[in-house]
Every structure is written in structure tokens, then in C-alpha cells.
Amino acid sequence: MDPLTTVILISLAGIFVFGLILAILKRYKRCPSDQILVVYGKIGKGQEKSTRSSKCIHGGAAFIWPVFQSFMYLDLTPMSIEVNLKSALSKQNIRVDVPSRFTVGISTEEGVMQNAAERLLGLNLNVIQELAKDIIFGQLRLVVATMDIEEINTDRDKFLANVSMNVEAELKKIGLKLINVNVTDIMDESGYIEALGKEAAAKAINDAKKTVAEKNKDGSIGEANAIRDQRISVAQANANAVEGENISKVQVADSDAIRREKEAEAERKAIAAEKVQRAMALNEAYRAEEEAEKTRAKREMATKEADIIVDAEIDKNRIQIEAEAQAEQNRRIAKGEADAIFLKMEAQAKGINEILTKQADGFRKLVEASGGASEDAIRYLIANKLEEIIKLQTEAIRNIKIDKVTVWDSGKGDSDKSSTAGFISGLFKSLPPLEELYGMAGLKLPKYLGEKAEQPQKISEEETEKEG
């Protein structure tokens, strides 16, 4: 196989493989941490195929089969929903306003995530918020209807727990998860909660006043006892401080001596070890440099040998390919020129052969028409060409401009014709007669065209003068 063809085939195969790998990489989708990758289409095998409409992936990746599968993403961004519940009936039939704010998001639990893929895929955040808001409104009214006003107002933890339990159970059905519940304030139309607040405030104020009085009494007694205990404790602390200070000074002196001794010993060992390590490091450095130089020399030698060999091999292959290409081009050019010359000569030969063949056939038929007399046939052909022959004779003198011809008179005084007339007469006589033309062709002029008359012998003027 031609080396150039081999290179082209290898290049095409490489391009095909690269394109295939690129297509496979484009169909391999990775799922970010804040999103859910939903693969839908032909999902699962066997019985699983009938129960699963999609495959949800969080924090992983999947290969999307072209034609059979497609994919979309679900956003895990939390959504804050403001729910201003007004005039909700409590267990006591008292209408209550519960302004609150709920934070929800798409769940990543296995079953709940599948619900989100089936019911929320392709919806924008506003539509999802409205759907969640409707569910929260209904469940919040249900929780308020099962609790008393006192219970809602005083036991907020229980109220929030009931709300979270009911709301989250319904949100899971569409694939959402309740993240946070924040009830800002609770008001009622009758003012019952406000009255309870005033009663609790008055009780708290009275209890606070009583507590303040008791604390003031306890504070006076405690202050006197504290002053006494303070004086005793200060004196004892001063004595203990002096004794402790002296003991500490002795211990500090002993510790300083031991410290300086150990520091000197440690410094001596450190200096010796440092010198030993420095000598060993220097020795290792010298050895490493020696090995590095040897390795570098080998590498440079191998690099130069490789460069020379590779360049020579490339030049050799290039020269060989160019020579083969040039030779093939020369062979094709020579073959094309030879084929063209052969076709041209063959066409010319066919044309000449056809002309001669047709002429021979025509002459043969003409001879047959003349009863086998070839001379009559030739005369017929010459007669057909007679007009052209006469035309050629006249062409010889047609372009002579008579008005430009100058004739010098010889002065002989010929009375019969002038010099100009003699020039014209001689000019026409210079044309060969028709009988001579037939004679040149080896034929005789037919009698119906006339016979050549006997011309009297002319006596030149010089001979007449001599005889006179």
C-alpha cells in the first residue's frame, strides 16, 4: 500500500476515534452538589422497569444513552415562603391570625427524591413555591383547629412540632422537605391572647417585686458577712503569700541552675551533632551531585543520539516518499501524453482514410457512369475545376494597379500600337492558354472547345530591317 494512503487512513481512523471519545464524554453527565440529576426515558430492567419512571442521582454521575434517554436537573436551592394565615378557627372557635415564614427545599431522600422527579421536574421555582404555599396553608389551618388558644400561645414548641409534622408529611408527597418554621406572632380578633398577656405580665411584676425585696434583705446580711470574711481571708492570704514567695524564690534559683546546666550540655551536644550532620550532609551532597552529573551526561548523550537518528530517519522517509511521488507523477504525465498523441494520430489516419476511401468510391462510380472510359471521367473532373483554374489565372494580374504602372517608350515609332498597349497585350499573353493547361495534365482539349489555329511565322523587326 502507498505510504501516503496509509498515513491518510491512520489519520481518518484517529479522527473517528477522537470524535467517538468526545461524543461519549459529552454524554457522561456529572451531578453538582446543589442539584439532582434526573435521567428519564428507558430506565431499569425487568420488573423494575414498570415501577420506575426516572432515575435520580445526587452527588454522582451517569452516562446518558443517546436516543433512549435524556436528562434534566432539579435545583436544591431553599425557598422561603411567607404564609400569613388570617381568621383561622381554633379548637375554641376563636379566630386566630398566625403570620409565619416557612423554608422548604427539594428533598434528597431516596423515595422523596423520586416523587420530586415525577411531580416537579421542569417547573420553575415560582410554581413550586405556590404549590408548597397551598399545602402549608391547609395544614396550618388544620393544626390551629386542633389546639386551644392557651396551648398555641404558651406552648410554642408543641405548636411548631405539630405544624412541622403535618406540613412535612404532605410536602414529601410532592418531593419537598421542610427545613425551618418561624412563627412571628399570634393574634386573635377577640383580644383573648392580649388579655392573657396582661394577666401574665401583672403576675410577673408582683412576683418580681417580692423577689426584689427578699433579695435586698439577703443582700444586706450577705454584705456584712462578706466584709468579715474578706478581712480574715486577706490577712491569711498575705501570710501565705510571703511564705510562698520565699519558697518560690528558692525553687526558682535551683531551677535556674539546673536549667543553665542542661542548656550548656544541650548546646554542646547540639554543636557536635550539627557538625557531624553537616559533614554527612556535605558528603551526601557530593555523592548526589556526582550521580546527577553522570545521569545528566548519559541523558544528554541519549538525547543527542535520539535527535540525530530521528532526524535522519525522517529525512530518509521524506526523500523516499517525495521520490516515489515524483516518479508516479512522471509516469502518469508520460502515459497521458502518449495516449493523447496516439489518439490524435489515430483520428488523423481515420480522417485521411475516410477521405481517400470516399474519393476512390466517387471516382469508381464516375468511371462506371462513363462506360469504363477513365479519360472521360478525368475530363469531367477537370471541366468541373475549369472555373477555378481560370480564376487562378486571372488572380495573377488582378491586383496590378494599371494607373501605377509606368511604361517607357522605346522610341522605335511603332504606328500600329503604343508602348502601353503592347505592355498590356504582352501581360495577357504571359498567361498560359487553356490548351496548354490541358496538355500539362496529359490531356487534349475537346474539339467542341475549339482547336489551336496555325500561327503565321512572325518576322522580327530586326530581320526586316536587314532585308530592306
Short mmCIF file of C-alpha atoms in Angstrom, two decimals:
data_model
loop_
_atom_site.label_atom_id
_atom_site.label_comp_id
_atom_site.label_asym_id
_atom_site.label_seq_id
_atom_site.Cartn_x
_atom_site.Cartn_y
_atom_site.Cartn_z
CA MET A 1 0.00 0.00 0.00
CA ASP A 2 1.15 3.53 -0.76
CA PRO A 3 2.67 5.17 2.39
CA LEU A 4 0.66 8.33 1.76
CA THR A 5 -2.58 6.30 1.63
CA THR A 6 -1.59 4.55 4.86
CA VAL A 7 -0.99 7.87 6.61
CA ILE A 8 -4.36 9.20 5.40
CA LEU A 9 -6.19 6.07 6.61
CA ILE A 10 -4.48 6.25 10.01
CA SER A 11 -5.39 9.96 10.31
CA LEU A 12 -9.03 9.26 9.44
CA ALA A 13 -9.16 6.42 11.97
CA GLY A 14 -7.66 8.71 14.64
CA ILE A 15 -10.21 11.43 13.86
CA PHE A 16 -13.05 8.89 14.08
CA VAL A 17 -11.82 7.51 17.42
CA PHE A 18 -11.34 11.04 18.80
CA GLY A 19 -14.85 12.03 17.72
CA LEU A 20 -16.30 8.87 19.29
CA ILE A 21 -14.50 9.52 22.60
CA LEU A 22 -15.64 13.16 22.57
CA ALA A 23 -19.26 12.09 21.97
CA ILE A 24 -19.05 9.60 24.85
CA LEU A 25 -17.58 12.24 27.18
CA LYS A 26 -20.36 14.68 26.25
CA ARG A 27 -22.99 12.10 27.21
CA TYR A 28 -21.33 11.45 30.60
CA LYS A 29 -23.04 13.90 32.97
CA ARG A 30 -21.83 14.79 36.48
CA CYS A 31 -24.28 16.00 39.14
CA PRO A 32 -23.29 19.09 41.20
CA SER A 33 -23.82 19.04 44.97
CA ASP A 34 -26.63 21.64 44.82
CA GLN A 35 -28.65 19.81 42.15
CA ILE A 36 -30.27 16.45 41.42
CA LEU A 37 -29.64 14.75 38.07
CA VAL A 38 -32.86 13.16 36.77
CA VAL A 39 -32.40 10.61 33.97
CA TYR A 40 -35.62 9.65 32.21
CA GLY A 41 -36.57 7.53 29.25
CA LYS A 42 -35.70 3.82 29.15
CA ILE A 43 -34.83 3.21 32.84
CA GLY A 44 -34.33 -0.08 34.70
CA LYS A 45 -34.66 -3.74 33.70
CA GLY A 46 -37.25 -6.41 34.28
CA GLN A 47 -39.91 -5.66 36.92
CA GLU A 48 -38.05 -2.51 37.96
CA LYS A 49 -38.78 -1.04 34.54
CA SER A 50 -42.53 -0.94 35.24
CA THR A 51 -42.19 0.80 38.65
CA ARG A 52 -39.55 3.45 37.88
CA SER A 53 -40.21 6.33 35.54
CA SER A 54 -36.84 8.00 36.14
CA LYS A 55 -33.51 7.63 37.92
CA CYS A 56 -32.37 10.31 40.41
CA ILE A 57 -28.68 10.91 41.15
CA HIS A 58 -27.32 13.28 43.80
CA GLY A 59 -23.59 13.81 44.14
CA GLY A 60 -22.60 11.35 41.43
CA ALA A 61 -22.55 10.89 37.66
CA ALA A 62 -24.26 8.83 34.97
CA PHE A 63 -23.89 8.02 31.28
CA ILE A 64 -26.87 9.21 29.22
CA TRP A 65 -27.62 6.84 26.35
CA PRO A 66 -28.44 8.79 23.19
CA VAL A 67 -31.92 8.37 21.67
CA PHE A 68 -33.07 6.08 24.56
CA GLN A 69 -32.50 8.50 27.46
CA SER A 70 -32.49 12.21 28.29
CA PHE A 71 -31.83 14.24 31.45
CA MET A 72 -32.75 17.36 33.44
CA TYR A 73 -31.67 18.94 36.74
CA LEU A 74 -33.66 19.73 39.92
CA ASP A 75 -32.38 22.73 41.90
CA LEU A 76 -31.85 22.16 45.66
CA THR A 77 -31.84 25.89 46.48
CA PRO A 78 -34.01 26.53 49.60
CA MET A 79 -37.21 28.52 49.08
CA SER A 80 -38.53 30.96 51.69
CA ILE A 81 -42.35 31.12 51.68
CA GLU A 82 -44.28 33.75 53.63
CA VAL A 83 -47.61 32.39 54.97
CA ASN A 84 -49.91 34.98 56.59
CA LEU A 85 -52.74 32.83 57.91
CA LYS A 86 -55.74 35.01 58.90
CA SER A 87 -59.01 34.19 60.69
CA ALA A 88 -58.18 30.52 61.31
CA LEU A 89 -60.63 28.82 63.74
CA SER A 90 -59.04 27.34 66.85
CA LYS A 91 -60.42 24.49 68.93
CA GLN A 92 -62.42 27.09 70.98
CA ASN A 93 -63.86 28.59 67.73
CA ILE A 94 -61.82 31.74 68.23
CA ARG A 95 -60.38 33.16 65.02
CA VAL A 96 -56.59 33.48 65.12
CA ASP A 97 -54.04 35.20 62.86
CA VAL A 98 -50.79 33.24 62.55
CA PRO A 99 -48.16 35.13 60.43
CA SER A 100 -45.26 32.76 59.72
CA ARG A 101 -42.43 32.00 57.30
CA PHE A 102 -41.56 28.51 56.06
CA THR A 103 -38.28 27.44 54.43
CA VAL A 104 -38.60 24.41 52.14
CA GLY A 105 -36.47 22.69 49.51
CA ILE A 106 -36.39 19.62 47.29
CA SER A 107 -35.52 16.57 49.38
CA THR A 108 -32.58 14.25 48.68
CA GLU A 109 -34.12 11.19 50.38
CA GLU A 110 -34.44 8.22 48.06
CA GLY A 111 -38.24 7.89 47.90
CA VAL A 112 -38.99 11.60 48.30
CA MET A 113 -36.43 12.48 45.60
CA GLN A 114 -38.29 10.15 43.21
CA ASN A 115 -41.55 11.99 44.00
CA ALA A 116 -39.86 15.30 43.16
CA ALA A 117 -38.66 13.90 39.82
CA GLU A 118 -42.19 12.77 38.96
CA ARG A 119 -44.08 15.90 40.08
CA LEU A 120 -41.70 18.87 40.00
CA LEU A 121 -39.38 18.19 37.03
CA GLY A 122 -39.43 21.08 34.58
CA LEU A 123 -41.29 23.52 36.92
CA ASN A 124 -39.69 26.83 37.87
CA LEU A 125 -39.22 27.99 41.48
CA ASN A 126 -42.27 30.29 41.46
CA VAL A 127 -44.65 27.47 40.52
CA ILE A 128 -43.09 25.18 43.16
CA GLN A 129 -43.43 27.94 45.81
CA GLU A 130 -47.13 28.43 45.02
CA LEU A 131 -47.76 24.69 45.20
CA ALA A 132 -45.97 24.40 48.57
CA LYS A 133 -47.76 27.51 49.85
CA ASP A 134 -51.18 25.96 49.19
CA ILE A 135 -50.19 22.80 51.08
CA ILE A 136 -48.82 24.81 54.03
CA PHE A 137 -51.95 26.93 54.30
CA GLY A 138 -54.17 23.85 54.55
CA GLN A 139 -52.03 22.03 57.11
CA LEU A 140 -51.53 25.17 59.23
CA ARG A 141 -55.31 25.67 59.47
CA LEU A 142 -55.69 22.01 60.46
CA VAL A 143 -53.12 22.31 63.29
CA VAL A 144 -54.73 25.53 64.63
CA ALA A 145 -58.14 23.84 64.65
CA THR A 146 -56.84 21.02 66.92
CA MET A 147 -55.30 23.27 69.65
CA ASP A 148 -56.56 25.73 72.29
CA ILE A 149 -55.56 29.39 72.31
CA GLU A 150 -53.66 28.98 75.60
CA GLU A 151 -51.81 25.97 74.19
CA ILE A 152 -50.91 27.78 70.98
CA ASN A 153 -49.74 30.87 72.88
CA THR A 154 -47.84 29.26 75.76
CA ASP A 155 -46.50 26.00 74.30
CA ARG A 156 -44.91 27.23 71.07
CA ASP A 157 -42.67 24.18 70.82
CA LYS A 158 -45.65 21.83 70.69
CA PHE A 159 -47.38 24.07 68.15
CA LEU A 160 -44.31 24.17 65.91
CA ALA A 161 -43.82 20.41 66.27
CA ASN A 162 -47.40 19.73 65.17
CA VAL A 163 -47.06 22.14 62.26
CA SER A 164 -43.75 20.60 61.15
CA MET A 165 -45.09 17.04 61.39
CA ASN A 166 -48.26 17.72 59.37
CA VAL A 167 -46.70 20.03 56.79
CA GLU A 168 -43.63 17.86 56.16
CA ALA A 169 -45.75 14.74 55.70
CA GLU A 170 -47.73 16.46 52.93
CA LEU A 171 -44.70 18.11 51.32
CA LYS A 172 -42.95 14.75 50.99
CA LYS A 173 -45.73 13.59 48.68
CA ILE A 174 -44.53 16.06 46.04
CA GLY A 175 -40.82 15.68 46.85
CA LEU A 176 -40.24 18.67 49.17
CA LYS A 177 -38.64 18.84 52.61
CA LEU A 178 -39.45 21.28 55.43
CA ILE A 179 -36.24 22.98 56.56
CA ASN A 180 -37.45 25.62 59.05
CA VAL A 181 -40.64 27.13 60.55
CA ASN A 182 -40.70 30.61 62.08
CA VAL A 183 -43.94 31.94 63.64
CA THR A 184 -43.51 35.67 64.17
CA ASP A 185 -46.61 36.48 66.25
CA ILE A 186 -50.08 35.13 67.06
CA MET A 187 -53.10 37.46 67.32
CA ASP A 188 -56.86 36.85 67.79
CA GLU A 189 -59.85 39.01 66.91
CA SER A 190 -61.42 38.89 70.44
CA GLY A 191 -58.31 40.08 72.30
CA TYR A 192 -58.15 36.92 74.40
CA ILE A 193 -54.44 36.42 73.84
CA GLU A 194 -53.79 40.07 74.74
CA ALA A 195 -55.74 39.67 77.99
CA LEU A 196 -53.78 36.55 78.85
CA GLY A 197 -50.64 38.54 78.23
CA LYS A 198 -51.69 41.34 80.55
CA GLU A 199 -52.60 38.86 83.31
CA ALA A 200 -49.26 37.13 82.95
CA ALA A 201 -47.47 40.49 82.93
CA ALA A 202 -49.17 41.66 86.17
CA LYS A 203 -48.36 38.38 87.89
CA ALA A 204 -44.80 38.58 86.75
CA ILE A 205 -44.47 42.17 88.04
CA ASN A 206 -45.79 41.26 91.53
CA ASP A 207 -43.57 38.22 91.74
CA ALA A 208 -40.64 40.35 90.69
CA LYS A 209 -41.31 42.96 93.40
CA LYS A 210 -41.50 40.27 96.09
CA THR A 211 -38.33 38.70 94.83
CA VAL A 212 -36.58 42.08 94.84
CA ALA A 213 -37.48 42.74 98.49
CA GLU A 214 -36.27 39.32 99.60
CA LYS A 215 -33.11 39.74 97.65
CA ASN A 216 -32.44 43.16 99.21
CA LYS A 217 -32.68 41.63 102.72
CA ASP A 218 -30.46 38.76 101.83
CA GLY A 219 -28.09 41.21 100.23
CA SER A 220 -27.57 43.31 103.38
CA ILE A 221 -26.86 40.25 105.54
CA GLY A 222 -24.62 38.81 102.95
CA GLU A 223 -22.71 42.07 102.58
CA ALA A 224 -21.79 42.17 106.32
CA ASN A 225 -20.71 38.54 106.32
CA ALA A 226 -18.73 39.13 103.19
CA ILE A 227 -16.80 42.06 104.72
CA ARG A 228 -15.84 39.95 107.75
CA ASP A 229 -14.77 37.00 105.70
CA GLN A 230 -12.87 39.33 103.40
CA ARG A 231 -10.70 40.74 106.22
CA ILE A 232 -9.87 37.29 107.60
CA SER A 233 -9.13 35.93 104.19
CA VAL A 234 -6.91 38.91 103.29
CA ALA A 235 -4.75 38.53 106.40
CA GLN A 236 -4.36 34.80 105.92
CA ALA A 237 -3.66 35.26 102.27
CA ASN A 238 -0.91 37.83 102.98
CA ALA A 239 0.87 35.44 105.38
CA ASN A 240 0.60 32.57 102.95
CA ALA A 241 1.78 34.81 100.16
CA VAL A 242 5.01 35.81 101.97
CA GLU A 243 5.81 32.20 102.84
CA GLY A 244 5.02 31.04 99.35
CA GLU A 245 7.07 33.83 97.85
CA ASN A 246 10.18 32.79 99.77
CA ILE A 247 9.77 29.16 98.87
CA SER A 248 9.19 30.09 95.25
CA LYS A 249 12.40 32.17 95.14
CA VAL A 250 14.46 29.18 96.39
CA GLN A 251 12.82 26.90 93.88
CA VAL A 252 13.40 29.42 91.13
CA ALA A 253 17.12 29.65 91.95
CA ASP A 254 17.50 25.85 91.97
CA SER A 255 15.55 25.62 88.72
CA ASP A 256 17.72 28.30 87.09
CA ALA A 257 20.92 26.43 87.99
CA ILE A 258 19.63 23.15 86.66
CA ARG A 259 18.31 24.90 83.56
CA ARG A 260 21.68 26.56 82.81
CA GLU A 261 23.50 23.26 83.30
CA LYS A 262 21.16 21.43 80.98
CA GLU A 263 21.28 24.23 78.46
CA ALA A 264 25.09 24.08 78.33
CA GLU A 265 25.07 20.30 77.94
CA ALA A 266 22.38 20.51 75.29
CA GLU A 267 24.26 23.23 73.42
CA ARG A 268 27.47 21.15 73.44
CA LYS A 269 25.64 18.11 72.09
CA ALA A 270 23.83 20.22 69.56
CA ILE A 271 27.06 21.79 68.24
CA ALA A 272 28.73 18.38 67.94
CA ALA A 273 25.69 16.84 66.27
CA GLU A 274 25.37 19.80 63.95
CA LYS A 275 28.97 19.45 62.82
CA VAL A 276 28.56 15.70 62.28
CA GLN A 277 25.32 16.19 60.37
CA ARG A 278 26.84 18.97 58.32
CA ALA A 279 29.77 16.76 57.34
CA MET A 280 27.45 13.87 56.49
CA ALA A 281 25.14 16.17 54.51
CA LEU A 282 28.09 17.59 52.60
CA ASN A 283 29.30 14.09 51.80
CA GLU A 284 25.82 13.05 50.64
CA ALA A 285 25.56 16.22 48.57
CA TYR A 286 28.85 15.46 46.83
CA ARG A 287 27.70 11.92 46.07
CA ALA A 288 24.33 13.13 44.82
CA GLU A 289 25.99 15.73 42.58
CA GLU A 290 28.33 13.07 41.20
CA GLU A 291 25.40 10.73 40.42
CA ALA A 292 23.42 13.63 38.96
CA GLU A 293 26.29 14.61 36.66
CA LYS A 294 26.68 11.02 35.47
CA THR A 295 22.94 10.74 34.86
CA ARG A 296 22.84 14.08 33.08
CA ALA A 297 25.75 13.06 30.82
CA LYS A 298 24.00 9.80 29.91
CA ARG A 299 20.73 11.61 29.29
CA GLU A 300 22.35 14.26 27.08
CA MET A 301 24.18 11.55 25.10
CA ALA A 302 20.95 9.59 24.64
CA THR A 303 19.08 12.76 23.66
CA LYS A 304 21.65 13.71 21.03
CA GLU A 305 21.72 10.17 19.62
CA ALA A 306 17.92 10.09 19.50
CA ASP A 307 17.74 13.51 17.80
CA ILE A 308 20.30 12.52 15.15
CA ILE A 309 18.69 9.12 14.48
CA VAL A 310 15.15 10.51 14.39
CA ASP A 311 16.10 13.40 12.08
CA ALA A 312 17.97 11.05 9.74
CA GLU A 313 15.07 8.60 9.67
CA ILE A 314 12.58 11.42 8.99
CA ASP A 315 14.75 12.82 6.15
CA LYS A 316 15.13 9.34 4.70
CA ASN A 317 11.38 8.67 4.73
CA ARG A 318 10.62 12.14 3.36
CA ILE A 319 13.10 11.75 0.45
CA GLN A 320 11.77 8.28 -0.33
CA ILE A 321 8.15 9.47 -0.33
CA GLU A 322 8.96 12.53 -2.48
CA ALA A 323 10.93 10.40 -4.98
CA GLU A 324 8.11 7.85 -5.27
CA ALA A 325 5.54 10.64 -5.68
CA GLN A 326 7.63 12.38 -8.38
CA ALA A 327 8.19 9.10 -10.23
CA GLU A 328 4.49 8.30 -10.14
CA GLN A 329 3.68 11.80 -11.40
CA ASN A 330 6.19 11.50 -14.28
CA ARG A 331 4.77 8.08 -15.25
CA ARG A 332 1.23 9.44 -15.29
CA ILE A 333 2.21 12.53 -17.32
CA ALA A 334 4.15 10.42 -19.89
CA LYS A 335 1.31 7.93 -20.17
CA GLY A 336 -1.20 10.76 -20.66
CA GLU A 337 0.91 12.44 -23.37
CA ALA A 338 1.44 9.14 -25.20
CA ASP A 339 -2.28 8.34 -25.07
CA ALA A 340 -3.09 11.84 -26.41
CA ILE A 341 -0.59 11.53 -29.33
CA PHE A 342 -1.85 8.06 -30.17
CA LEU A 343 -5.48 9.20 -30.19
CA LYS A 344 -4.63 12.26 -32.34
CA MET A 345 -2.67 10.23 -34.94
CA GLU A 346 -5.36 7.57 -34.96
CA ALA A 347 -8.05 10.23 -35.58
CA GLN A 348 -5.98 11.83 -38.39
CA ALA A 349 -5.38 8.45 -40.02
CA LYS A 350 -9.07 7.63 -39.82
CA GLY A 351 -9.93 11.03 -41.39
CA ILE A 352 -7.44 10.64 -44.28
CA ASN A 353 -8.53 7.06 -44.84
CA GLU A 354 -12.16 8.13 -44.91
CA ILE A 355 -11.43 10.99 -47.40
CA LEU A 356 -9.41 8.78 -49.73
CA THR A 357 -11.98 6.00 -49.49
CA LYS A 358 -14.82 8.34 -50.37
CA GLN A 359 -12.81 9.87 -53.24
CA ALA A 360 -11.95 6.43 -54.61
CA ASP A 361 -15.59 5.36 -54.40
CA GLY A 362 -16.70 8.54 -56.16
CA PHE A 363 -14.12 8.16 -58.96
CA ARG A 364 -15.04 4.49 -59.38
CA LYS A 365 -18.73 5.40 -59.75
CA LEU A 366 -17.77 8.20 -62.21
CA VAL A 367 -15.76 5.74 -64.34
CA GLU A 368 -18.65 3.30 -64.25
CA ALA A 369 -21.02 6.11 -65.34
CA SER A 370 -18.71 6.96 -68.29
CA GLY A 371 -18.80 3.36 -69.51
CA GLY A 372 -15.34 2.48 -68.24
CA ALA A 373 -13.58 5.39 -70.00
CA SER A 374 -11.25 6.75 -67.34
CA GLU A 375 -10.10 9.63 -69.60
CA ASP A 376 -13.67 10.89 -69.92
CA ALA A 377 -14.01 10.72 -66.16
CA ILE A 378 -10.79 12.74 -65.73
CA ARG A 379 -12.00 15.26 -68.34
CA TYR A 380 -15.21 15.62 -66.35
CA LEU A 381 -13.30 16.31 -63.18
CA ILE A 382 -11.09 18.89 -64.93
CA ALA A 383 -14.14 20.51 -66.50
CA ASN A 384 -15.64 20.88 -63.02
CA LYS A 385 -12.43 22.57 -61.91
CA LEU A 386 -12.20 24.76 -65.05
CA GLU A 387 -13.79 27.74 -63.35
CA GLU A 388 -11.28 27.57 -60.52
CA ILE A 389 -8.34 27.22 -62.95
CA ILE A 390 -9.40 30.30 -64.92
CA LYS A 391 -9.92 32.14 -61.66
CA LEU A 392 -6.38 31.30 -60.59
CA GLN A 393 -5.05 32.61 -63.94
CA THR A 394 -6.79 35.93 -63.51
CA GLU A 395 -5.67 36.17 -59.87
CA ALA A 396 -2.07 36.61 -61.15
CA ILE A 397 -2.79 40.03 -62.69
CA ARG A 398 -5.93 41.09 -60.88
CA ASN A 399 -4.22 43.13 -58.23
CA ILE A 400 -1.96 45.04 -60.63
CA LYS A 401 -2.86 48.73 -60.50
CA ILE A 402 -2.63 49.96 -64.09
CA ASP A 403 -2.66 53.61 -63.07
CA LYS A 404 0.52 53.00 -61.08
CA VAL A 405 2.42 51.35 -63.99
CA THR A 406 4.97 53.49 -65.80
CA VAL A 407 5.93 52.42 -69.37
CA TRP A 408 8.96 53.87 -71.08
CA ASP A 409 8.65 54.21 -74.85
CA SER A 410 11.47 52.57 -76.77
CA GLY A 411 11.36 55.29 -79.43
CA LYS A 412 11.03 52.88 -82.35
CA GLY A 413 7.90 54.63 -83.53
CA ASP A 414 5.60 51.61 -83.98
CA SER A 415 2.47 53.01 -85.64
CA ASP A 416 0.23 50.02 -85.02
CA LYS A 417 0.10 50.22 -81.20
CA SER A 418 1.56 52.25 -78.45
CA SER A 419 4.03 51.01 -75.87
CA THR A 420 1.34 50.89 -73.20
CA ALA A 421 -0.95 48.77 -75.33
CA GLY A 422 1.91 46.47 -76.13
CA PHE A 423 2.68 46.10 -72.45
CA ILE A 424 -0.91 45.13 -71.66
CA SER A 425 -1.07 42.72 -74.59
CA GLY A 426 2.15 41.04 -73.55
CA LEU A 427 0.93 40.84 -69.99
CA PHE A 428 -2.15 38.84 -71.00
CA LYS A 429 -0.14 36.69 -73.36
CA SER A 430 2.08 35.69 -70.43
CA LEU A 431 -0.84 33.64 -69.06
CA PRO A 432 -0.74 30.01 -70.24
CA PRO A 433 -3.52 29.13 -72.76
CA LEU A 434 -6.24 26.66 -71.77
CA GLU A 435 -4.94 24.06 -74.25
CA GLU A 436 -1.51 24.15 -72.60
CA LEU A 437 -3.06 23.64 -69.21
CA TYR A 438 -4.81 20.52 -70.53
CA GLY A 439 -1.51 19.42 -72.02
CA MET A 440 0.23 19.78 -68.68
CA ALA A 441 -2.32 17.33 -67.31
CA GLY A 442 -1.59 14.87 -70.15
CA LEU A 443 -4.96 15.51 -71.85
CA LYS A 444 -6.21 17.04 -75.07
CA LEU A 445 -8.73 19.83 -75.28
CA PRO A 446 -12.11 18.58 -76.64
CA LYS A 447 -12.98 19.69 -80.15
CA TYR A 448 -16.16 21.43 -79.04
CA LEU A 449 -13.93 23.88 -77.13
CA GLY A 450 -12.02 24.75 -80.34
CA GLU A 451 -8.75 23.81 -81.99
CA LYS A 452 -5.50 25.66 -81.98
CA ALA A 453 -5.06 27.66 -85.21
CA GLU A 454 -1.83 27.73 -87.13
CA GLN A 455 0.01 30.92 -86.29
CA PRO A 456 1.92 32.62 -89.15
CA GLN A 457 5.55 32.95 -88.51
CA LYS A 458 6.42 36.36 -87.32
CA ILE A 459 9.40 38.16 -88.80
CA SER A 460 11.19 40.17 -86.31
CA GLU A 461 11.70 43.83 -86.98
CA GLU A 462 15.44 43.42 -86.98
CA GLU A 463 15.32 40.83 -89.83
CA THR A 464 13.01 43.09 -91.87
CA GLU A 465 15.38 45.95 -91.47
CA LYS A 466 18.27 43.75 -92.57
CA GLU A 467 16.40 42.57 -95.65
CA GLY A 468 15.48 46.15 -96.51
#
